[in-house]
Coordinates of C-alpha atoms in Angstrom, one line a residue:
M669 CA -8.6 -6.0 25.3
S670 CA -9.7 -2.9 25.3
R671 CA -9.8 -0.1 22.5
G672 CA -6.1 0.9 21.8
E673 CA -4.5 -1.8 24.4
Y674 CA -1.5 -3.5 23.8
R675 CA -0.3 -6.5 25.7
T676 CA 3.2 -6.2 27.5
N677 CA 4.2 -8.8 29.6
D678 CA 7.2 -10.8 30.5
M679 CA 5.8 -13.6 28.8
L680 CA 5.5 -11.4 25.7
S681 CA 9.2 -10.6 25.9
S682 CA 10.7 -13.9 26.7
K683 CA 8.4 -15.4 23.7
W684 CA 10.4 -13.3 21.5
R685 CA 13.8 -13.9 22.7
D686 CA 13.0 -17.7 23.2
M687 CA 11.5 -17.5 18.8
N688 CA 14.8 -15.7 18.1
L689 CA 12.6 -15.2 14.9
K690 CA 13.5 -18.6 13.5
V691 CA 10.5 -18.8 10.8
R692 CA 10.9 -22.1 9.6
K693 CA 7.8 -22.8 7.4
F694 CA 6.3 -19.6 4.9
N695 CA 3.9 -20.2 3.0
G696 CA 2.7 -16.9 0.6
I697 CA 0.0 -16.0 -2.0
Y698 CA 1.2 -13.9 -5.0
S699 CA -2.8 -12.8 -5.6
Q700 CA -1.3 -11.1 -3.0
K701 CA -1.4 -13.3 -0.4
W702 CA 1.4 -14.6 1.4
Q703 CA 2.3 -16.3 4.7
T704 CA 4.9 -17.3 7.0
R705 CA 5.7 -20.1 8.9
R706 CA 7.9 -19.2 12.7
S707 CA 10.0 -21.8 15.3
G708 CA 9.7 -25.1 14.1
Q709 CA 6.3 -25.9 12.6
S710 CA 5.2 -22.3 11.6
D711 CA 3.5 -21.8 8.1
A712 CA 3.1 -18.8 6.6
M713 CA 1.1 -17.4 3.7
I714 CA 1.4 -13.4 2.7
E715 CA -1.3 -12.4 0.6
R716 CA -1.1 -10.1 -2.7
E717 CA -3.9 -9.3 -5.0
A718 CA -3.0 -6.2 -6.3
E719 CA -4.0 -5.8 -9.7
E720 CA -1.0 -4.5 -12.1
Q721 CA -2.4 -1.6 -14.0
Y722 CA -2.1 0.0 -10.5
R723 CA 1.3 0.3 -9.1
E724 CA 1.5 3.7 -9.9
E725 CA 0.4 6.6 -7.1
F726 CA 0.4 5.1 -3.3
N727 CA 0.5 1.6 -5.0
A728 CA 3.1 -0.1 -2.7
H729 CA 1.7 -3.0 -2.0
F730 CA 3.0 -5.0 -4.6
S731 CA 6.5 -3.8 -3.9
L732 CA 6.2 -4.4 0.2
E733 CA 5.4 -8.3 -0.6
R734 CA 8.0 -8.9 -2.5
I735 CA 10.3 -6.6 0.3
F736 CA 8.8 -9.0 2.6
V737 CA 9.4 -12.5 1.1
E738 CA 13.4 -11.5 0.6
K739 CA 14.0 -10.0 4.2
I740 CA 12.7 -13.9 5.2
L741 CA 14.3 -16.7 2.6
R742 CA 17.3 -13.6 3.4
V743 CA 17.7 -13.5 7.1
Q744 CA 15.9 -17.2 7.6
P745 CA 17.3 -19.8 5.1
N746 CA 15.6 -22.3 7.0
V747 CA 12.3 -21.2 6.4
K748 CA 10.1 -24.3 5.1
R749 CA 8.1 -23.1 2.5
L750 CA 6.4 -19.9 1.3
Y751 CA 2.9 -20.6 -0.2
L752 CA 2.7 -17.6 -2.6
L753 CA -1.2 -16.9 -4.1
V754 CA -0.3 -15.3 -7.9
R755 CA -3.0 -14.7 -9.7
A756 CA -2.1 -16.4 -13.1
A757 CA -4.2 -19.5 -15.3
D758 CA -2.2 -22.1 -13.8
A759 CA 1.1 -23.2 -11.9
K760 CA 3.3 -23.1 -14.5
S761 CA 1.9 -19.1 -15.3
A762 CA 2.4 -18.4 -11.2
L763 CA 6.3 -19.4 -11.1
Q764 CA 6.8 -17.7 -14.4
R765 CA 5.4 -14.4 -13.1
F766 CA 7.2 -15.3 -9.6
N767 CA 10.7 -15.5 -11.5
N768 CA 10.1 -12.6 -13.5
E769 CA 8.2 -10.0 -11.2
A770 CA 10.0 -11.0 -8.1
V771 CA 13.2 -12.9 -8.8
A772 CA 14.5 -11.2 -11.8
K773 CA 14.1 -7.8 -9.8
D774 CA 17.3 -5.8 -8.6
L775 CA 15.2 -6.4 -5.2
F776 CA 16.8 -9.9 -5.4
N777 CA 20.2 -9.3 -5.7
V778 CA 21.9 -10.0 -2.7
L779 CA 20.5 -13.3 -2.6
K780 CA 21.4 -13.8 -5.8
E781 CA 25.2 -13.3 -4.0
K782 CA 24.8 -14.9 -1.8
Y783 CA 23.4 -18.3 -3.3
G784 CA 25.0 -17.6 -6.9
A785 CA 23.8 -20.6 -9.2
N786 CA 22.1 -22.3 -6.3
L787 CA 19.4 -19.5 -6.1
H788 CA 16.9 -21.5 -8.0
S789 CA 17.4 -25.0 -6.3
F790 CA 16.7 -23.2 -3.4
L791 CA 13.8 -21.4 -4.3
S792 CA 12.2 -24.3 -5.4
E793 CA 13.0 -25.6 -2.4
K794 CA 11.8 -23.2 -0.1
V795 CA 8.6 -20.9 -2.2
T796 CA 5.3 -22.8 -3.7
P797 CA 3.6 -19.7 -6.4
V798 CA 0.2 -20.6 -6.0
A799 CA -2.4 -19.7 -8.9
G800 CA -5.4 -18.3 -7.5
D801 CA -7.4 -15.0 -6.8
I802 CA -8.6 -13.8 -3.4
T803 CA -11.9 -12.5 -5.1
H804 CA -12.9 -15.9 -5.0
E805 CA -13.6 -18.6 -2.2
N806 CA -11.2 -20.5 -1.3
L807 CA -8.8 -17.8 -2.8
G808 CA -9.3 -19.0 -6.3
V809 CA -6.9 -22.2 -5.8
K810 CA -8.6 -25.3 -7.9
D811 CA -6.2 -27.7 -6.5
S812 CA -7.9 -29.5 -3.8
S813 CA -5.0 -31.1 -2.3
L814 CA -2.7 -28.5 -2.4
I815 CA -5.7 -26.7 -0.5
Q816 CA -5.5 -29.4 1.8
E817 CA -2.0 -29.2 2.4
M818 CA -2.1 -25.5 3.0
W819 CA -4.8 -25.9 5.8
G820 CA -2.9 -28.4 7.2
N821 CA 0.5 -26.9 7.0
I822 CA 0.2 -22.6 7.8
D823 CA -0.3 -20.9 11.2
V824 CA 0.5 -17.5 10.4
V825 CA -1.4 -15.7 7.4
V826 CA -0.3 -12.3 6.4
N827 CA -2.6 -10.5 4.0
V828 CA -1.1 -7.8 1.8
A829 CA -4.2 -7.4 -1.3
A830 CA -5.1 -3.8 -2.0
T831 CA -5.5 -1.9 -4.9
T832 CA -4.5 1.1 -4.0
N833 CA -6.0 3.8 -6.7
F834 CA -8.0 6.7 -5.2
D835 CA -10.3 6.7 -8.0
E836 CA -10.8 2.3 -8.7
R837 CA -13.9 1.1 -9.7
Y838 CA -15.7 0.4 -6.8
D839 CA -16.8 -3.2 -8.1
V840 CA -13.4 -3.8 -8.2
A841 CA -12.0 -2.1 -5.2
L842 CA -15.2 -3.8 -2.5
A843 CA -14.3 -7.2 -4.6
L844 CA -10.8 -6.8 -3.4
N845 CA -10.0 -4.7 -0.1
T846 CA -13.6 -5.9 1.2
F847 CA -14.8 -9.1 -0.1
G848 CA -11.1 -10.2 -0.6
A849 CA -10.3 -9.8 3.1
K850 CA -13.5 -11.7 4.3
N851 CA -12.9 -14.9 1.8
V852 CA -8.8 -14.6 3.6
L853 CA -10.5 -14.5 6.6
N854 CA -12.4 -17.5 5.8
F855 CA -9.1 -19.3 4.2
A856 CA -7.5 -18.0 7.6
S857 CA -10.2 -20.1 9.9
K858 CA -9.8 -23.5 7.9
C859 CA -5.9 -23.6 9.0
F860 CA -5.8 -25.9 11.5
K861 CA -3.0 -25.0 13.2
L862 CA -3.8 -20.6 12.6
K863 CA -1.5 -18.4 15.0
L864 CA -1.9 -15.4 13.8
L865 CA -3.9 -13.2 10.9
L866 CA -2.2 -10.4 10.2
H867 CA -3.7 -8.2 7.9
V868 CA -1.8 -4.7 6.4
S869 CA -4.6 -1.9 6.1
T870 CA -3.7 1.9 5.6
A871 CA -3.2 4.6 8.1
Y872 CA -5.8 6.5 5.9
V873 CA -8.7 4.8 6.6
A874 CA -8.6 7.6 9.2
G875 CA -10.1 9.9 6.2
E876 CA -9.8 13.3 6.7
K877 CA -9.8 13.3 10.6
A878 CA -7.7 15.9 12.1
G879 CA -5.3 15.7 15.4
L880 CA -4.1 12.6 16.5
I881 CA -5.5 9.4 14.9
L882 CA -5.4 6.2 18.0
E883 CA -4.8 2.8 17.3
T884 CA -8.1 1.8 17.8
P885 CA -10.7 -0.1 15.4
Y886 CA -13.6 0.4 13.0
H887 CA -16.5 -1.3 14.1
L888 CA -19.1 -2.6 11.4
G889 CA -21.6 0.1 10.3
E890 CA -19.4 3.1 11.9
A891 CA -19.3 5.9 9.9
L892 CA -16.8 9.1 9.5
N893 CA -19.2 11.6 9.5
D894 CA -21.7 10.2 11.8
A895 CA -23.8 8.8 8.7
H896 CA -26.6 6.2 9.1
G897 CA -26.9 3.2 6.9
L898 CA -23.7 2.0 6.4
D899 CA -24.3 -1.5 5.2
I900 CA -21.1 -3.4 3.4
N901 CA -23.9 -5.9 2.2
V902 CA -26.0 -2.8 0.7
E903 CA -22.8 -1.8 -1.0
K904 CA -22.7 -5.1 -2.9
K905 CA -25.9 -4.2 -4.3
I906 CA -25.5 -0.8 -5.3
V907 CA -23.1 -1.9 -7.3
E908 CA -24.5 -5.1 -8.9
E909 CA -27.6 -3.0 -9.5
R910 CA -25.5 -0.5 -11.2
L911 CA -24.2 -2.6 -12.9
K912 CA -27.0 -4.0 -14.2
E913 CA -28.1 -0.7 -15.8
L914 CA -25.1 -0.2 -17.4
S915 CA -25.6 -3.7 -19.2
F916 CA -29.0 -2.1 -20.7
D917 CA -27.8 0.8 -21.7
D918 CA -26.7 0.2 -25.3
T919 CA -25.0 3.0 -25.5
A920 CA -22.5 2.5 -22.6
T921 CA -18.5 2.1 -23.5
D922 CA -16.1 0.1 -21.5
Q923 CA -15.4 3.4 -20.5
S924 CA -18.4 4.8 -19.7
I925 CA -18.9 2.0 -17.6
T926 CA -14.9 2.4 -15.6
L927 CA -15.6 5.7 -15.1
A928 CA -19.2 5.4 -14.0
M929 CA -18.4 2.9 -11.6
K930 CA -15.2 4.7 -10.1
D931 CA -17.6 7.7 -9.7
L932 CA -19.8 5.4 -7.7
G933 CA -17.3 4.7 -5.6
I934 CA -16.2 7.7 -4.4
E935 CA -19.9 9.0 -3.9
R936 CA -20.3 6.2 -2.1
A937 CA -16.8 6.7 0.1
N938 CA -18.5 10.6 0.2
K939 CA -21.6 9.5 1.5
F940 CA -19.9 7.8 4.8
G941 CA -17.0 11.0 5.0
W942 CA -13.8 8.8 3.3
P943 CA -12.4 11.1 0.6
N944 CA -11.8 8.5 -1.8
T945 CA -12.7 4.8 -2.6
Y946 CA -9.5 3.4 -1.5
V947 CA -9.4 4.1 2.1
F948 CA -13.1 3.9 2.2
T949 CA -12.9 0.0 0.7
K950 CA -10.3 -0.7 3.2
A951 CA -11.9 1.1 6.4
L952 CA -15.1 -1.8 5.2
G953 CA -12.1 -4.5 4.8
E954 CA -11.2 -3.6 8.5
M955 CA -14.6 -3.7 10.0
I956 CA -15.5 -7.1 8.3
L957 CA -12.5 -8.7 9.8
G958 CA -13.3 -7.6 13.1
H959 CA -16.9 -8.7 12.9
L960 CA -16.2 -11.6 12.0
K961 CA -13.5 -12.9 13.3
G962 CA -14.7 -14.6 16.3
N963 CA -11.9 -16.3 18.1
I964 CA -8.7 -15.9 15.3
P965 CA -6.0 -14.4 16.3
L966 CA -5.8 -10.7 14.6
V967 CA -3.4 -8.3 14.3
I968 CA -4.1 -5.4 12.0
L969 CA -1.1 -2.7 10.6
R970 CA -1.5 0.6 9.1
P971 CA 1.0 2.1 7.7
T972 CA 1.1 5.7 6.3
I973 CA 3.1 6.6 2.8
I974 CA 5.4 3.9 2.3
T975 CA 8.4 5.0 0.5
S976 CA 12.0 3.5 -0.7
T977 CA 14.3 1.3 1.7
Y978 CA 16.2 3.1 4.6
K979 CA 18.6 -0.1 4.4
E980 CA 17.7 -3.6 3.1
P981 CA 18.3 -5.0 0.9
F982 CA 19.7 -1.5 0.2
P983 CA 19.1 1.6 0.6
G984 CA 17.0 3.3 -2.1
W985 CA 14.7 -0.1 -3.5
I986 CA 11.5 1.0 -5.0
E987 CA 9.3 0.3 -8.0
G988 CA 6.5 2.0 -9.5
I989 CA 5.8 5.7 -9.1
R990 CA 3.4 6.8 -5.9
T991 CA 2.5 10.4 -5.0
I992 CA 6.1 11.5 -3.3
D993 CA 7.8 10.3 -6.6
S994 CA 5.6 11.6 -9.0
L995 CA 6.3 15.2 -8.0
A996 CA 10.8 14.0 -8.1
V997 CA 10.1 12.2 -11.4
G998 CA 8.0 15.8 -12.7
Y999 CA 10.3 18.3 -11.0
G1000 CA 13.4 16.7 -12.1
K1001 CA 12.0 16.2 -15.7
G1002 CA 11.7 20.0 -15.9
R1003 CA 7.8 19.6 -16.1
L1004 CA 6.2 20.9 -12.9
S1005 CA 5.6 24.5 -12.5
C1006 CA 4.2 24.6 -9.0
F1007 CA 4.0 22.5 -5.6
L1008 CA 0.5 21.9 -4.5
G1009 CA 0.9 22.0 -0.6
D1010 CA 1.4 23.6 2.8
P1011 CA 5.4 23.5 3.1
E1012 CA 4.6 23.0 6.8
S1013 CA 2.6 20.8 6.7
V1014 CA 3.5 17.1 8.2
I1015 CA 3.1 14.8 5.5
D1016 CA 3.5 11.0 7.2
V1017 CA 5.9 8.7 5.3
I1018 CA 7.7 5.4 6.2
P1019 CA 10.5 3.8 4.7
A1020 CA 9.1 0.0 3.4
D1021 CA 12.1 -1.8 4.6
M1022 CA 10.6 -0.5 8.3
V1023 CA 7.2 -1.9 7.7
V1024 CA 8.3 -5.0 6.7
N1025 CA 10.3 -5.1 9.6
A1026 CA 7.4 -4.1 11.5
M1027 CA 5.4 -6.7 9.9
I1028 CA 7.6 -9.7 11.0
A1029 CA 8.0 -8.5 15.0
T1030 CA 4.1 -8.5 15.3
M1031 CA 4.5 -12.2 13.7
A1032 CA 6.9 -12.6 16.3
S1033 CA 4.9 -11.2 19.5
H1034 CA 1.6 -12.2 18.7
A1035 CA 1.4 -15.8 17.3
N1036 CA -0.5 -18.2 20.2
Q1037 CA -2.3 -15.0 21.6
A1038 CA -5.9 -16.5 21.9
S1039 CA -7.9 -14.1 20.2
C1040 CA -6.1 -11.3 20.4
E1041 CA -7.0 -8.0 18.1
I1042 CA -4.6 -4.8 18.1
I1043 CA -4.0 -2.0 15.8
Y1044 CA -0.3 -1.0 14.7
H1045 CA 0.1 2.7 12.7
V1046 CA 3.6 2.3 11.2
G1047 CA 4.5 5.7 10.5
S1048 CA 6.4 9.1 11.3
S1049 CA 4.2 11.8 12.0
V1050 CA 4.2 11.7 16.0
S1051 CA 7.7 9.6 16.6
N1052 CA 9.7 11.7 14.0
P1053 CA 7.3 14.2 11.8
L1054 CA 8.3 15.5 8.5
K1055 CA 7.4 18.5 6.5
Y1056 CA 6.5 19.2 3.1
K1057 CA 8.9 22.0 3.0
T1058 CA 11.9 19.0 3.6
I1059 CA 10.8 16.9 0.7
Q1060 CA 11.2 20.5 -1.3
K1061 CA 14.3 21.6 -0.9
S1062 CA 15.9 18.4 -0.5
G1063 CA 14.3 18.0 -4.3
Y1064 CA 16.1 21.2 -5.2
D1065 CA 19.1 20.1 -3.3
Y1066 CA 19.3 16.8 -5.1
F1067 CA 18.6 17.7 -8.6
S1068 CA 20.9 20.8 -8.3
K1069 CA 23.6 18.6 -8.2
H1070 CA 22.8 15.9 -10.3
P1071 CA 20.6 17.2 -13.2
W1072 CA 18.7 14.5 -14.8
I1073 CA 20.2 14.5 -18.6
N1074 CA 16.6 15.0 -20.9
K1075 CA 16.5 12.9 -24.8
D1076 CA 18.7 15.1 -26.2
G1077 CA 21.4 14.5 -23.9
K1078 CA 21.7 17.7 -21.8
P1079 CA 20.8 18.7 -18.3
V1080 CA 17.5 19.9 -16.8
I1081 CA 18.4 22.9 -14.6
V1082 CA 15.8 23.0 -11.8
S1083 CA 14.8 25.8 -10.1
K1084 CA 12.5 26.6 -7.1
V1085 CA 9.3 26.5 -8.2
K1086 CA 5.5 28.1 -7.1
V1087 CA 4.3 26.9 -3.7
L1088 CA 0.5 26.4 -3.6
D1089 CA -0.3 26.8 0.2
S1090 CA -3.8 26.4 0.5
M1091 CA -6.9 25.5 -2.2
A1092 CA -7.2 29.3 -2.5
S1093 CA -3.8 29.8 -4.0
F1094 CA -4.9 26.7 -6.1
Q1095 CA -8.0 27.7 -8.1
R1096 CA -6.4 31.2 -9.0
Y1097 CA -3.1 29.6 -10.4
F1098 CA -6.0 27.4 -11.8
S1099 CA -8.3 29.6 -13.2
F1100 CA -6.0 31.4 -14.6
H1101 CA -3.8 28.7 -16.4
Y1102 CA -6.6 26.3 -17.2
L1103 CA -10.1 28.0 -17.2
L1104 CA -9.4 31.3 -18.5
P1105 CA -7.4 29.5 -21.7
L1106 CA -10.5 26.7 -21.7
Q1107 CA -13.2 29.6 -22.3
G1108 CA -11.3 31.6 -24.2
L1109 CA -10.6 28.8 -26.8
H1110 CA -14.9 27.6 -26.4
V1111 CA -15.3 31.0 -28.0
V1112 CA -12.8 31.1 -30.8
N1113 CA -14.0 27.5 -31.4
S1114 CA -17.5 28.1 -31.5
A1115 CA -16.7 31.2 -34.0
L1116 CA -14.8 29.0 -36.5
C1117 CA -17.5 26.4 -36.9
H1118 CA -15.4 24.1 -34.2
A1119 CA -12.3 23.9 -36.3
F1120 CA -10.2 23.4 -33.1
N1121 CA -12.6 20.5 -31.7
G1122 CA -9.4 18.3 -30.9
T1123 CA -7.7 21.0 -29.2
Y1124 CA -10.6 22.4 -27.2
T1125 CA -11.5 18.7 -26.2
N1126 CA -7.9 17.8 -25.4
L1127 CA -7.8 20.7 -23.1
K1128 CA -11.1 20.1 -21.6
R1129 CA -10.1 16.9 -20.9
K1130 CA -6.6 17.6 -19.1
T1131 CA -8.5 20.2 -17.2
N1132 CA -10.9 17.7 -15.6
F1133 CA -8.1 15.5 -14.7
V1134 CA -6.6 18.1 -13.6
Q1135 CA -8.9 18.7 -11.2
R1136 CA -10.0 15.4 -9.6
V1137 CA -6.4 14.8 -9.4
V1138 CA -6.0 17.7 -6.6
E1139 CA -9.7 16.5 -5.4
L1140 CA -8.1 13.0 -4.4
Y1141 CA -4.7 14.4 -3.2
K1142 CA -5.9 17.3 -1.5
P1143 CA -6.5 15.5 2.1
Y1144 CA -2.8 14.6 2.1
V1145 CA -1.2 17.4 0.7
F1146 CA -2.9 19.5 3.4
S1147 CA -3.6 17.1 6.2
K1148 CA -3.7 18.1 9.6
S1149 CA -3.6 14.5 11.2
F1150 CA -1.6 12.7 13.2
Y1151 CA -1.2 9.0 13.5
D1152 CA -0.2 8.2 16.9
D1153 CA 2.0 4.9 17.0
T1154 CA 2.1 4.0 20.9
N1155 CA 1.9 0.5 19.9
T1156 CA 4.1 0.3 17.3
Q1157 CA 6.5 1.9 20.0
K1158 CA 5.7 -0.4 22.7
L1159 CA 6.3 -3.2 19.8
S1160 CA 9.8 -1.8 18.8
E1161 CA 11.3 -1.3 22.6
L1162 CA 10.3 -4.8 22.7
V1163 CA 13.1 -5.8 19.7
K1164 CA 15.4 -3.8 21.1
E1165 CA 15.8 -5.9 24.0
N1166 CA 18.2 -8.1 21.6
K1167 CA 21.1 -6.4 20.4
V1168 CA 21.1 -8.4 17.3
E1169 CA 17.2 -8.5 16.7
A1170 CA 17.3 -4.8 16.9
D1171 CA 20.0 -4.4 13.8
M1172 CA 17.7 -7.1 11.8
F1173 CA 14.4 -5.9 12.5
Y1174 CA 14.5 -2.1 13.1
F1175 CA 11.5 0.3 12.4
D1176 CA 11.9 3.2 14.5
P1177 CA 11.3 6.2 12.3
R1178 CA 13.2 8.4 15.1
A1179 CA 16.4 6.5 13.6
L1180 CA 15.9 8.4 9.9
K1181 CA 17.2 12.2 9.2
W1182 CA 14.7 13.1 6.1
D1183 CA 16.7 15.7 4.8
T1184 CA 19.6 13.1 4.7
Y1185 CA 17.3 10.0 3.1
F1186 CA 15.2 12.4 0.6
E1187 CA 18.6 13.9 -1.1
H1188 CA 20.4 10.5 -0.5
T1189 CA 18.6 7.7 -0.4
H1190 CA 14.7 8.1 -1.8
I1191 CA 15.5 10.6 -4.6
P1192 CA 18.5 8.8 -5.6
G1193 CA 16.5 5.5 -5.6
A1194 CA 13.2 7.3 -7.1
V1195 CA 16.1 8.7 -10.2
K1196 CA 17.4 4.8 -10.5
H1197 CA 14.9 2.3 -10.4
V1198 CA 11.4 4.6 -11.6
F1199 CA 13.0 7.2 -14.0
K1200 CA 12.5 6.3 -17.8

């Protein structure tokens, strides 16, 4: 198949109707790896390996996996079994994590109402949490009989594993986002009945490219800035050598080692044209899959910024603070003095349930397509563009009507804040509010024999933090990218051929009215599930 080509034919359309999305088996792994089986003898596995400490900012994957599992269990009760890879010490701990971090959440309320006292019996029949870790061979699963069972049953592998922290430690990001993807591919290749490997990536593997970003793959060694020398194995050696150097440094602390590895990730990403470690290592993961997949049918799904659910299992469910939500939290609590971003810029977001529906649709459409390789952008910037100013206005409208009540029991009155619509305006604001006070404090501190060392160090730390955060998020708040969704729209039209399935597996962003969604769904959801 050529780059960007989409296979639409009568066979695909009839297969969708005949399958009717009867997911019979679903084997997933909570260590960021989950899978799904459909139509009689299908098994699937969903994969999830994101570390708990990175559930904030753009980290939507942890939530996405649970929404995916909840949806399968809710709409396909005939599912055979889901193997959920969970980072845990043993099977008992894996089950406990699944119950505490998935079933106990509000997300599962609809299932709780449906099954009542029989819920745990239903789940024990359908779900097997498996202790493992995708950074290891065979996904870290130590039970040999269980591995053989999975290899014999699984037919669709869905990989959602990622650490999404923009400036993650390079060793951690490379292990999860790049070589973790390779481990998933190797595991999938041993599944006798394998019909599809679905890899959830991110649209932002395109970096800071402006204009229309096509649904095309990246090839091994391909840099965004045409730089030469990008070699994934070399990157691994660079990490190993840097860690070895740090291990011999007697002055190195855990904190300094972490910072050094974070800086190394940004440095290597920038060298080849990517803005941060997250998208760089995700791009490398895509390259490995494309290069090593052989005859394995591969679909890569690239969502944009994932927001709260639009409809299911109920509107507004969200977990963890993402970029947009951190703005809402700060603004609603009266802690935000300005917005950084061009009000006219298009910011690409997509509700989580739409991403999950697109995942299920790709599984239904592409299983059994020998050696297929296709990319889907799941976003809104082309089909239904959202401007940054719409989010700002929705936040003002919501909190004006529903003010946050602070710890003193008083409502926080919001006002329209200053908008810094360019980096030049930010630099002026930053210099006046941060750099000048820091310089003044430095002079005073020196004159008074360092009496204000603690205050100065604290302010300097905050200043450095603001600079780092702005550099990390600058590509997104001033984005000039538009993500082509031609393949995704064709898939959506295919789903719409069946009215029942169209209502159940919606993912067309044109159905969204952005101001209504943010004011009446997303922001209220963030207030309920995220604000503390």
